[in-house]
XYZ file of C-alpha atoms in Angstrom:
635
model
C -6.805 -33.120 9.956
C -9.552 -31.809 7.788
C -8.275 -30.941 4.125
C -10.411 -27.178 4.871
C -7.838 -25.971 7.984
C -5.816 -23.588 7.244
C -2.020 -24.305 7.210
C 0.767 -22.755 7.334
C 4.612 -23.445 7.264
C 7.305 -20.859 8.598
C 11.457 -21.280 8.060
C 13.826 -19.173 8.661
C 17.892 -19.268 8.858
C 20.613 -16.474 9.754
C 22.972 -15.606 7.151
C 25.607 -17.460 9.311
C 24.255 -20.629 8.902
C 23.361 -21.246 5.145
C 25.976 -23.889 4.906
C 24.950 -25.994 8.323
C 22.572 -28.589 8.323
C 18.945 -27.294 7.993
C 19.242 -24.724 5.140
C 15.813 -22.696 4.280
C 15.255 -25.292 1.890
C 16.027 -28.698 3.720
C 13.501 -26.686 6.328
C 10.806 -26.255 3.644
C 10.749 -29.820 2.248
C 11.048 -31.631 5.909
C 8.057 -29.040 6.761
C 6.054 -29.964 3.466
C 6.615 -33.173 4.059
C 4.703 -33.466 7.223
C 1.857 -31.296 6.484
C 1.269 -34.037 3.093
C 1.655 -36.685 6.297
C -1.271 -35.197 8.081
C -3.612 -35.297 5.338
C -3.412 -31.672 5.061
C -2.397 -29.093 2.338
C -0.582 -25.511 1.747
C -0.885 -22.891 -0.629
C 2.767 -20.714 -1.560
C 0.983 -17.047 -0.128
C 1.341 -19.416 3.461
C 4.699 -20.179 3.456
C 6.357 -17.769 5.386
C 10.016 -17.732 5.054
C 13.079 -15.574 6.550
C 16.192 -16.329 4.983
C 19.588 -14.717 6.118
C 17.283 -13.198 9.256
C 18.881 -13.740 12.763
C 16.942 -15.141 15.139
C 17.587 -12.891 17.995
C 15.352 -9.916 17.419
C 11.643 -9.905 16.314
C 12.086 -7.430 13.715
C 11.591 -10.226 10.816
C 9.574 -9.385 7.572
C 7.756 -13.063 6.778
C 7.207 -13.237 10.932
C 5.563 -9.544 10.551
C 3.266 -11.092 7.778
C 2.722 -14.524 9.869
C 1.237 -12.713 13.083
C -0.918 -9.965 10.910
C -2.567 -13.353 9.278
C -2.555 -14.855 12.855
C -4.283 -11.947 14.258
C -6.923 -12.481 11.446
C -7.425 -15.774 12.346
C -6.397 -17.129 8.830
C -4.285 -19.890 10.059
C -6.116 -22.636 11.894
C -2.370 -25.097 12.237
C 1.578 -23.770 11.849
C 4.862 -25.946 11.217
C 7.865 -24.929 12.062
C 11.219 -27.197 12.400
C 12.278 -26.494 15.614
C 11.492 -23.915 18.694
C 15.209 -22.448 17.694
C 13.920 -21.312 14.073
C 11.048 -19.565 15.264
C 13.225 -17.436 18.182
C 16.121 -17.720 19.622
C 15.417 -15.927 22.667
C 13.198 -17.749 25.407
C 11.460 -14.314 25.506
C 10.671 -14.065 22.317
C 9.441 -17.683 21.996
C 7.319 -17.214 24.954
C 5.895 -14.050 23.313
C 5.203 -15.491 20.226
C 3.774 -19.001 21.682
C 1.337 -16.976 23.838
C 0.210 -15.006 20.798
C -0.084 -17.759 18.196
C -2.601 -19.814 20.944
C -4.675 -16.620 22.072
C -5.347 -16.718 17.909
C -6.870 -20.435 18.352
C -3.221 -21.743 16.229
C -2.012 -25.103 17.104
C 1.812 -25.157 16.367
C 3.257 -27.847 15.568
C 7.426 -28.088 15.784
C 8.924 -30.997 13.832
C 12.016 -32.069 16.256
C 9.773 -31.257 19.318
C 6.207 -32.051 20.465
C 4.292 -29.353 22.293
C 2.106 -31.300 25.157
C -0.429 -29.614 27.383
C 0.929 -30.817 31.066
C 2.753 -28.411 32.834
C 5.916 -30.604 32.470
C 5.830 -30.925 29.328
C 5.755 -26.673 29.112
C 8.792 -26.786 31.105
C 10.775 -28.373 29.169
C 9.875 -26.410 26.113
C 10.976 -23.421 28.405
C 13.935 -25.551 29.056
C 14.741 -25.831 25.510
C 14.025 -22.104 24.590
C 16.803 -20.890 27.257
C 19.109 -23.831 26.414
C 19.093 -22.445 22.963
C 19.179 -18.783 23.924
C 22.639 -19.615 26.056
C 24.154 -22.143 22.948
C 23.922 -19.212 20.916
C 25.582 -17.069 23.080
C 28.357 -19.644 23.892
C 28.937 -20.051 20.029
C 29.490 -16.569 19.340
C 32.059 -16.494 22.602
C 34.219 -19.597 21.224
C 34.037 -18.427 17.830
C 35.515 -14.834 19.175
C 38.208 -16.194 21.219
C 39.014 -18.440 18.398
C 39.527 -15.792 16.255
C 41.565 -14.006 19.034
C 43.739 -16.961 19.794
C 44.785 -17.453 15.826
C 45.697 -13.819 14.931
C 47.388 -13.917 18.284
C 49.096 -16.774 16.121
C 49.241 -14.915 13.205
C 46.843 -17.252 11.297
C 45.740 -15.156 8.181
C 42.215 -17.516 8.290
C 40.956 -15.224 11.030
C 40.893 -11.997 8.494
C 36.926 -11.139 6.897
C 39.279 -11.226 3.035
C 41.716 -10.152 1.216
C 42.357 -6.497 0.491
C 42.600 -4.685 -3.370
C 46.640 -6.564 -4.200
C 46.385 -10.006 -3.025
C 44.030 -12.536 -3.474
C 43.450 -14.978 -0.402
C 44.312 -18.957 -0.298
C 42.309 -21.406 1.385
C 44.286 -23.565 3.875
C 44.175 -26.795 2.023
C 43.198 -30.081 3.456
C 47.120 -30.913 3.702
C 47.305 -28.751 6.514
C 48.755 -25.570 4.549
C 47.639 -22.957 6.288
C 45.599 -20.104 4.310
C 47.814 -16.919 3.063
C 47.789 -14.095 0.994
C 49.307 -14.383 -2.058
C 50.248 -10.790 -4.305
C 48.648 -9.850 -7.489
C 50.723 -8.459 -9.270
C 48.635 -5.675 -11.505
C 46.961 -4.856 -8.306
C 50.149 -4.605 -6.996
C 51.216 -2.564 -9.467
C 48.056 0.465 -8.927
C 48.304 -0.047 -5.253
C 52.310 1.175 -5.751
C 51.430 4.222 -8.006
C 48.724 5.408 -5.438
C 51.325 5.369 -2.603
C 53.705 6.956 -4.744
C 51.725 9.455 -5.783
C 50.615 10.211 -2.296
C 53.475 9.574 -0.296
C 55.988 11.197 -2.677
C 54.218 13.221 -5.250
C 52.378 14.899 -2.668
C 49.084 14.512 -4.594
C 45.553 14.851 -3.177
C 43.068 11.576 -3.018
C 40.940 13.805 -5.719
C 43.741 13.647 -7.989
C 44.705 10.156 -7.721
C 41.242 9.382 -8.004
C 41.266 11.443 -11.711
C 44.851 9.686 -12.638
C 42.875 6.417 -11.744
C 39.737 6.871 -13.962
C 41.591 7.977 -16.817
C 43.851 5.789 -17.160
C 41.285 3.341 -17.075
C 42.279 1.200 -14.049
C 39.398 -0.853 -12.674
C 38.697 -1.737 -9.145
C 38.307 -5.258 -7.098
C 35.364 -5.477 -8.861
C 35.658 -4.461 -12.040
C 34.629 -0.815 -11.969
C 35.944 1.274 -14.048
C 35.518 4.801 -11.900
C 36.974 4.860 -8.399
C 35.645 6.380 -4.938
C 37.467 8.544 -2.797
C 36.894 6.167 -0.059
C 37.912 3.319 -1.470
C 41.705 4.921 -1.912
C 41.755 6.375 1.180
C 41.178 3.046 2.539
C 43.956 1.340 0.409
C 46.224 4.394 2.128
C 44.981 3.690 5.067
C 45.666 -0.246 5.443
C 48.708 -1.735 7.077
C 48.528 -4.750 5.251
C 50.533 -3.136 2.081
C 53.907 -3.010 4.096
C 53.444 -6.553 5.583
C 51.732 -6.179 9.141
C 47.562 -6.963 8.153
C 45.536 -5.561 11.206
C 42.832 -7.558 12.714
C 40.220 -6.279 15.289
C 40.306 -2.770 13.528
C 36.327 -2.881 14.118
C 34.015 -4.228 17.095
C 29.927 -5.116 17.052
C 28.023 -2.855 19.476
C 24.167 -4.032 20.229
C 23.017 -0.484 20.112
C 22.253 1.400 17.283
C 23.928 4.406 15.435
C 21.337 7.238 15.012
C 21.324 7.779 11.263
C 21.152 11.743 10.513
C 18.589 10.749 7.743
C 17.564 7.909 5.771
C 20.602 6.776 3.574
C 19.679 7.026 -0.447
C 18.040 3.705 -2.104
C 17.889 2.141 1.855
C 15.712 1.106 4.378
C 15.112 3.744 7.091
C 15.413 1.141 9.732
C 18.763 -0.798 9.314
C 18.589 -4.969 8.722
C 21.035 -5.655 11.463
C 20.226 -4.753 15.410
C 23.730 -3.849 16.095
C 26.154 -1.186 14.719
C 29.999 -1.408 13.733
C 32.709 0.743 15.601
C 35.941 1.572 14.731
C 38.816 0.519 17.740
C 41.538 1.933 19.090
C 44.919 1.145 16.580
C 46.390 0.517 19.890
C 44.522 -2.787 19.968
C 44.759 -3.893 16.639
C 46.321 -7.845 16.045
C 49.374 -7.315 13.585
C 49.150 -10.368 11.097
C 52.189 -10.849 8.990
C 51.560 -10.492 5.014
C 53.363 -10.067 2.186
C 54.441 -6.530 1.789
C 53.975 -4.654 -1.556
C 55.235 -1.303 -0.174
C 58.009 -0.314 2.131
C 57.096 0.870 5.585
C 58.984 4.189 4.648
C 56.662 4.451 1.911
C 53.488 3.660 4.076
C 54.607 6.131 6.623
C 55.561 8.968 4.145
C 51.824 8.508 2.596
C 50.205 8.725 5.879
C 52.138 11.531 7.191
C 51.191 13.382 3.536
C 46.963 12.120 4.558
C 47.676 14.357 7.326
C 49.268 17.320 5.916
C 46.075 17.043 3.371
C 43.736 16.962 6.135
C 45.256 19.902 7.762
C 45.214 21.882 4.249
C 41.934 20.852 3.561
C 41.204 22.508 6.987
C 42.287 25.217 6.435
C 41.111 26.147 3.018
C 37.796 25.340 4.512
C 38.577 28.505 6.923
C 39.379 30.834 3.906
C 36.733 29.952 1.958
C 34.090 32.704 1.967
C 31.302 31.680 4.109
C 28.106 31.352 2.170
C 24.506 32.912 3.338
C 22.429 29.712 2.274
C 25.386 27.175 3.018
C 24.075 23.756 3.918
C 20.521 24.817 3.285
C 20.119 24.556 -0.236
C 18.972 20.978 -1.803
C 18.337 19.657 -5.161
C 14.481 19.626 -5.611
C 14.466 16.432 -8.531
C 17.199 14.322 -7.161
C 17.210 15.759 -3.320
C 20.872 16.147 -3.292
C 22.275 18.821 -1.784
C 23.414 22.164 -3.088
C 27.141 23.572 -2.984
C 28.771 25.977 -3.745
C 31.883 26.513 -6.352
C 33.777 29.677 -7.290
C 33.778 30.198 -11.654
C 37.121 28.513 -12.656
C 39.577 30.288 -14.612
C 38.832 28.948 -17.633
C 35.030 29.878 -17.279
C 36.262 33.623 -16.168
C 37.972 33.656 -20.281
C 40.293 35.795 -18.237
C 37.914 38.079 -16.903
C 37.499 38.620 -13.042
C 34.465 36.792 -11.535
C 34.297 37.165 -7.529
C 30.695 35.328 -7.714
C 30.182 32.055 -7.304
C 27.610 29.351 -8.141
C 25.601 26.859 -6.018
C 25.781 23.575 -7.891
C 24.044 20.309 -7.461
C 25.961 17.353 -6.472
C 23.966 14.968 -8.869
C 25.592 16.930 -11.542
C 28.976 16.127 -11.210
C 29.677 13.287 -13.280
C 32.564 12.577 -11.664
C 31.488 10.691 -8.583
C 29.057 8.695 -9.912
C 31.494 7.144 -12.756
C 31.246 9.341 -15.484
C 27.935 9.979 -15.949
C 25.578 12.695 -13.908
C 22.463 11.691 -12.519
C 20.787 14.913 -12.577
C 20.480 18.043 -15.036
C 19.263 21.035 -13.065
C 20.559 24.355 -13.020
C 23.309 25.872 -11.581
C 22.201 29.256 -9.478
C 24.813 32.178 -8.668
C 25.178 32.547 -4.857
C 25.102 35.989 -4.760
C 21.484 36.614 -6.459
C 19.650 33.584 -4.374
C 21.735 34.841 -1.204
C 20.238 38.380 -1.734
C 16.666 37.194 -2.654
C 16.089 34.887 0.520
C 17.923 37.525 2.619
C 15.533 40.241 1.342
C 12.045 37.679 2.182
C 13.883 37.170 5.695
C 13.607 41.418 6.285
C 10.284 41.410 5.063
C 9.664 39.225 7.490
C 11.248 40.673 10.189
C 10.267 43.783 9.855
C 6.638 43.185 9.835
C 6.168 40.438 12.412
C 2.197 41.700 12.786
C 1.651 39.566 9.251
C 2.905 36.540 10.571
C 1.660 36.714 14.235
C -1.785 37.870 12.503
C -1.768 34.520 10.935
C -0.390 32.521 14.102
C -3.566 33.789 16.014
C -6.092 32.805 13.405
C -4.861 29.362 12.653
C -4.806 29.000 16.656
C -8.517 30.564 17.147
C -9.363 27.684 14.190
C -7.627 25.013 16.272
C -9.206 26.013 19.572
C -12.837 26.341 17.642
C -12.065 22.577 16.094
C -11.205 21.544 19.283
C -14.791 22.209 20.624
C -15.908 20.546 18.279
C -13.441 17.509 18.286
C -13.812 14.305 20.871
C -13.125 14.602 23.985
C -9.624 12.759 25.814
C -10.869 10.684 28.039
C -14.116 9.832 26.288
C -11.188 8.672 23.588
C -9.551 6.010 25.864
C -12.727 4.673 27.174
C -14.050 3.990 23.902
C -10.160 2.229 23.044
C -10.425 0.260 26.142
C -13.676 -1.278 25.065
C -12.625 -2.098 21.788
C -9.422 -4.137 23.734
C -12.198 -6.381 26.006
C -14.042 -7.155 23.122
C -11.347 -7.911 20.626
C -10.294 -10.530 23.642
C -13.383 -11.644 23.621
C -14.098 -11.856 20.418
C -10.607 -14.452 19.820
C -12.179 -16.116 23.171
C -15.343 -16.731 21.576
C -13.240 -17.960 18.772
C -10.716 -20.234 20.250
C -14.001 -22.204 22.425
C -15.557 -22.638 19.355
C -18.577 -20.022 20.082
C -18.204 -18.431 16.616
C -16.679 -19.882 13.658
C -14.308 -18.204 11.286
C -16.026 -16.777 9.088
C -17.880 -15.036 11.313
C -14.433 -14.562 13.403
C -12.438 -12.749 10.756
C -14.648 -9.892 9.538
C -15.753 -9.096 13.141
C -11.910 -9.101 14.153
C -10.989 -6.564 11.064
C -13.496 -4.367 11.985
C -12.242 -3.926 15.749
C -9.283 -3.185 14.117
C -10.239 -0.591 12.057
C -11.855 0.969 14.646
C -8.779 1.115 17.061
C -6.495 2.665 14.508
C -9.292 5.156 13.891
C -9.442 5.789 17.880
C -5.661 5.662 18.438
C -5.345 7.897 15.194
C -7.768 10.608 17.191
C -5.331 9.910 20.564
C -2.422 11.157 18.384
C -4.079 13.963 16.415
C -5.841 15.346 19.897
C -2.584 14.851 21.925
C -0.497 16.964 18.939
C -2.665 19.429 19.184
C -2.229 20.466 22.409
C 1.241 20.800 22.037
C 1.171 22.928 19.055
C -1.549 25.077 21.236
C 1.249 25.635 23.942
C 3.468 26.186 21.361
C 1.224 28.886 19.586
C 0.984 30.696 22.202
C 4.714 31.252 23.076
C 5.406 32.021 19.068
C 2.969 34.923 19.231
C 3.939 36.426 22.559
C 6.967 36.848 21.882
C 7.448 37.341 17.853
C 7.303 41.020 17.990
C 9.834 41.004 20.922
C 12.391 38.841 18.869
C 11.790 40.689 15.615
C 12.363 43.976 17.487
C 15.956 43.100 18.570
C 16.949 41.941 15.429
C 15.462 44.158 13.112
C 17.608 47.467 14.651
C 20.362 45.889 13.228
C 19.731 44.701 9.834
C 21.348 47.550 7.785
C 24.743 47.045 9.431
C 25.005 43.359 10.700
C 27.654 41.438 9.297
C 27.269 38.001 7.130
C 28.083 35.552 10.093
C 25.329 37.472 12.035
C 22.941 36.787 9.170
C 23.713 33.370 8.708
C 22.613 32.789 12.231
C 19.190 34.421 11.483
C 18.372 32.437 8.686
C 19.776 29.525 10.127
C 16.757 30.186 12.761
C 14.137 31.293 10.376
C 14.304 29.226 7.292
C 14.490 25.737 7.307
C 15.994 24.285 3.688
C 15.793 26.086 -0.129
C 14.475 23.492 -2.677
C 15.801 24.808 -6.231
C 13.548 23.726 -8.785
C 14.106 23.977 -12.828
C 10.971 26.488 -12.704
C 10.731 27.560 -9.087
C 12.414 28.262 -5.811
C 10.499 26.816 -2.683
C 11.872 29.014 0.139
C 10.347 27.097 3.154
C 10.585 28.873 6.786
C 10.865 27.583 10.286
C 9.316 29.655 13.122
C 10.937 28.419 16.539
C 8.947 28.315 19.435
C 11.909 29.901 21.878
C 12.756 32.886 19.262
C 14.973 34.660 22.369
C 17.380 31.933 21.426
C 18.122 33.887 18.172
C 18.431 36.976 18.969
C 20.856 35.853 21.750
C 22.721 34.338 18.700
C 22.497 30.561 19.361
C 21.002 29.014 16.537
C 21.749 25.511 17.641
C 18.683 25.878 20.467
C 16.050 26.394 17.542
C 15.338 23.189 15.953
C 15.027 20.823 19.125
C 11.741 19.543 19.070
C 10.319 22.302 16.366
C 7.012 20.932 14.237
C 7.592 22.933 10.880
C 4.675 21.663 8.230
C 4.347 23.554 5.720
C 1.946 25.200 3.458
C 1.602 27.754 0.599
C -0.840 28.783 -1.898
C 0.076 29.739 -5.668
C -0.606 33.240 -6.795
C 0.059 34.566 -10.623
C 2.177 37.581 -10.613
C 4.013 39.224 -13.167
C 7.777 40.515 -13.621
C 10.645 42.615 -15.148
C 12.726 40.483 -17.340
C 15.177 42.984 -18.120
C 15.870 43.574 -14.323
C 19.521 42.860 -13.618
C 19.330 40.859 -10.527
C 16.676 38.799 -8.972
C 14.734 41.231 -6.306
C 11.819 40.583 -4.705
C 11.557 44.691 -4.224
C 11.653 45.241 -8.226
C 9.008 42.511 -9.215
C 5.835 44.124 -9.990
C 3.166 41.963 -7.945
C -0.371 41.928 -8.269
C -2.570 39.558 -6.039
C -4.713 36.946 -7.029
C -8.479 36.658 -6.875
C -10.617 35.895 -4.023
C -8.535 32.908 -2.288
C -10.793 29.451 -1.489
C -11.229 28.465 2.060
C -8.756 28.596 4.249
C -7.326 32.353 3.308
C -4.390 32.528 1.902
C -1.125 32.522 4.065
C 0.060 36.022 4.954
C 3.903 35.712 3.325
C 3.326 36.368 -0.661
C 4.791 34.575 -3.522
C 6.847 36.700 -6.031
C 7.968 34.859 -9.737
C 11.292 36.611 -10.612
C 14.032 35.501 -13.834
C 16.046 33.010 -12.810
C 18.943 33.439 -10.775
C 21.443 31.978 -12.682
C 20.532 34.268 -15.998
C 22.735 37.124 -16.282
C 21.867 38.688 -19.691
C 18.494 40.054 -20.662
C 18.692 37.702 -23.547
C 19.422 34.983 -22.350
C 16.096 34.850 -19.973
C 14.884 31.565 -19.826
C 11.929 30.177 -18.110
C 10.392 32.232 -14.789
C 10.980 30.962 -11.100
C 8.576 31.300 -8.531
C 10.086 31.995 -5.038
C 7.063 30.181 -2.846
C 7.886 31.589 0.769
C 6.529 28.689 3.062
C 5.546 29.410 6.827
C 5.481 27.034 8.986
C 2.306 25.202 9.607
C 1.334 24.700 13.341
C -1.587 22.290 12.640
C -1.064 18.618 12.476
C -1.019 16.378 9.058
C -3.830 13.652 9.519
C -3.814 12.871 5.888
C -2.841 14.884 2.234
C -3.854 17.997 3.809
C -3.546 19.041 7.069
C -6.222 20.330 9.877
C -6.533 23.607 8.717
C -7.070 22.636 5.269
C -3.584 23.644 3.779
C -2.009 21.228 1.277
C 1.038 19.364 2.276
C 4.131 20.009 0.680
């Protein structure tokens, strides 16, 4: 092999195999080893390795990076152990085998030798589905294993042990593994079911008596989660019966709400965990730190909580921006939270406050994460309300600014490519990127020449395929356009009879429909709207039917306006407003900004810093890049 080809290594082992034979680093000297055999050498930015990756999906970082370099044809020869460490599925193998030699790569597997007879690519097939069904008869003896030995009542079978024991190995004597108690553990895990099950505490206060009296958890924190003592209350194990099968794999995958804080948007794992039926829990015996009366007095107490908790929920006072407000430096959400009696000083205070969560110190161990401002609920409730009448009552503003941005979209799309012409040119670009690798793989064209000439064709089809999207999009939004302004003055006419006299639930469900979230800001309030394509659904008072499959984009332009500091309450109707010059192109959206005190100052004195209530509307042209179509800056 000549000392110029370009080599590469990839290794890869699942988290459930780091202590077998052929660890990620056995993998990597065995492969190094052979590439010095063959006269050839590596560089480190070619060694592509997954560790703790299963096999069994295609979703792998280091494999991502190995086929973008493939497709680039920057790899000219690739090691890899075995056929098993590259995919564990036939299909995938076959996949990736079929990709690697379209790319001109000759892959070379270290416990297997890939011939070119047709028998010799049956039995790699062979070996591919041979591996596929071993790892599917593993898992099945290793879960009827574990069945058969809790059916025994074999503590081995159980993931650890919980917060008040500390698990035992079985020993090579044949003692079989156990939980053994610890006793200061012990000790908390008492006082938490005492306090529950007799005291008749909440978890929020035995999470308080925790923290201050400095008790530290399984690992050595000294704050403590709700969730963490609801699961010690929640866990059979403390009165001697240790559940197994309380949870069961499912290959599908939960739907997360949003992207989890500090994560991935796209979980590691292809499966998701499922809580079963108590019914079919294993009972394990353990040792027991509690009595069962104990257990059972806490757990009927959980549910006497539960059922209070319920129903304070239904005598709190329902809130006009509840679950819409959200924390514009940390993006936590907003709450709200009556004044406590000790903040009252004795006076009576029937307002309340809409606080961040970042700001409470105590759930993230003492110490808050964010410092903005507290706002009063009845001042921001008023203020959006009042923008959402404006708004209602003159529907001709918004549906005057519907119909330009659609005669701009209809006048761009004159001017834009055409659909079909699109896919033509995209299917062109596919024959000669094949060619192009064909030339390559025959030896027509060398690299050099190969990889420049293969970059550009791929620049070009995310260009085209970019257009495809961007054209498609906008022919949605068209149809959608066109429903908005027929029937915004119909929808705004129902409503708008009724606005003097319509009671808070009623107006909850219209700004549930019209605005779509309230970003508080230390210096500004960024009010952003959401205009549904089916407004009937409102004023039929459904507000669930208005955000399926709703584009809201945003966009807003800054004017300078000036204000009444000594006005009691925030109002967009007693802020003096002047406009701004001549706006640049595009013109200015049609809903105005107004910069008011802020909402949480109460005294003329103690006026702090302005807030600027930007009204968004929502944007029907696409984003192709920072701004979108029509100019307008994204949010």
């Amino acid at each position: 092999m000549s000392k110029a080809a370009m080599v590469a290594l990839y290794a890869r082992v699942s988290s459930e195999q780091q202590n077998k034979r052929g660890t990620i680093e056995s993998q990597i000297a065995a492969l190094r080893e052979r590439i010095s055999a063959d006269g050839a050498q590596i560089v480190d930015d070619m060694c592509f390795v997954d560790a703790g990756v299963s096999g069994a999906t295609l979703i792998r970082p280091q494999l991502e990076r190995l086929r973008d370099c493939a497709a680039l044809g920057a790899i000219d020869h690739l090691y890899i152990l075995s056929p098993d460490r590259l995919a564990r599925k036939y299909a995938h193998q076959a996949l990736l085998m079929e990709e690697f030699t379209a790319c001109g790569i000759q892959v070379v597997f270290l416990n297997h030798a890939i011939g070119t007879t047709p028998e010799e690519s049956l039995l790699l097939q062979m070996q591919g589905m041979i591996a596929e069904y071993e790892r599917a008869k593993i898992a099945e003896r290793h879960r009827r294993g574990k069945l058969h030995g809790a059916k025994r009542g074999s503590v081995n079978v159980l993931s650890g042990a919980p917060y008040g024991y500390r698990y035992i190995r079985r020993q090579l004597d044949g003692t079989p593994a156990r939980y053994v108690i610890e006793l200061p553990q012990a000790a908390t895990v008492r006082a938490i079911f005492q306090w529950v099950g007799m005291d008749r505490l909440s978890i929020g206060e035995v999470v308080r008596r925790l923290t201050e009296s400095g008790t530290v958890t399984a690992s050595g924190k000294p704050y403590w989660d709700r969730s963490v003592v609801w699961g010690i209350l929640r866990n059979p194990a403390y009165m001697g019966r240790a559940a197994f099968g309380k949870t069961q794999s499912r290959d599908h995958l939960q739907v997360r709400v949003r992207a989890q804080r500090h994560s991935s948007d796209v979980p590691r794992k292809p499966h998701s965990t499922t809580r079963t039926d108590p019914q079919d829990w294993i009972e394990i015996p353990v040792p027991a730190i509690i009595s069962e009366a104990l257990f059972q007095s806490a757990q009927e107490q959980l549910a006497e909580n539960r059922k209070l908790a319920r129903q304070r929920r239904e005598t709190v006072p329902l809130r006009l921006l509840q679950g819409l407000t959200v924390c514009g430096q940390c993006r936590y959400a907003y709450y709200a939270k009556k004044v406590s009696k000790a903040a009252a000083k004795g006076h009576q205070r029937d307002y309340a406050y809409y606080r961040c969560v970042g700001t409470d110190a105590y759930r993230f161990g003492g110490q808050r994460i964010c410092d903005n401002l507290q706002v009063r609920t009845d001042r921001l409730d008023d203020l959006v309300w009042q923008q959402v009448v404006e708004l209602l009552r003159h529907p001709e503003r918004l549906k005057s600014e519907y119909e330009r941005r659609l005669d701009m979209m209809e006048r761009h799309e004159t001017r834009g490519f055409d659909m079909s012409n699109l896919e033509k040119q995209r299917l062109q670009l596919e024959k000669g990127k094949s060619r192009l690798i064909d030339s390559y793989s025959d030896g027509i064209i060398d690299k050099t020449d190969f990889a420049p000439k293969m970059q550009q064709l791929k620049n070009r089809l995310e260009q085209i395929d970019q257009q495809i999207l961007e054209s498609r999009q906008q022919g949605a939004v068209q149809s959608e356009l066109y429903l908005v302004i027929n029937r915004l003055e119909e929808f705004a006419s129902a409503v708008t009879e009724k606005l003097d006299t319509i009671d808070l639930e009623t107006k909850r469900k219209i700004v549930l429909g019209l605005v779509k979230r309230v970003e508080i800001h230390k210096d500004e309030i960024v009010v952003v709207f959401r205009i549904d394509p089916h407004p009937g659904a409102l004023a039929n008072e459904n507000p669930n039917d208005s955000d399926d499959g709703v584009k809201s984009m945003q966009h807003c332009r800054r004017s300078n306006y000036s204000h009444s500091r000594r006005a009691p309450a925030v109002s967009a109707a007693r802020c003096q407003s002047r406009r701004a010059g001549p706006a640049p192109n595009p013109p200015t959206a049609t809903l105005q900004c107004v910069r008011a005190r802020p909402p949480h100052r109460s005294a003329p004195h103690r006026a702090g810093p302005a807030r600027c209530v930007r009204l968004l509307a929502a944007c029907a042209c696409h984003y192709g890049s920072a701004t979108c179509t029509g100019g307008h800056p994204a949010l």
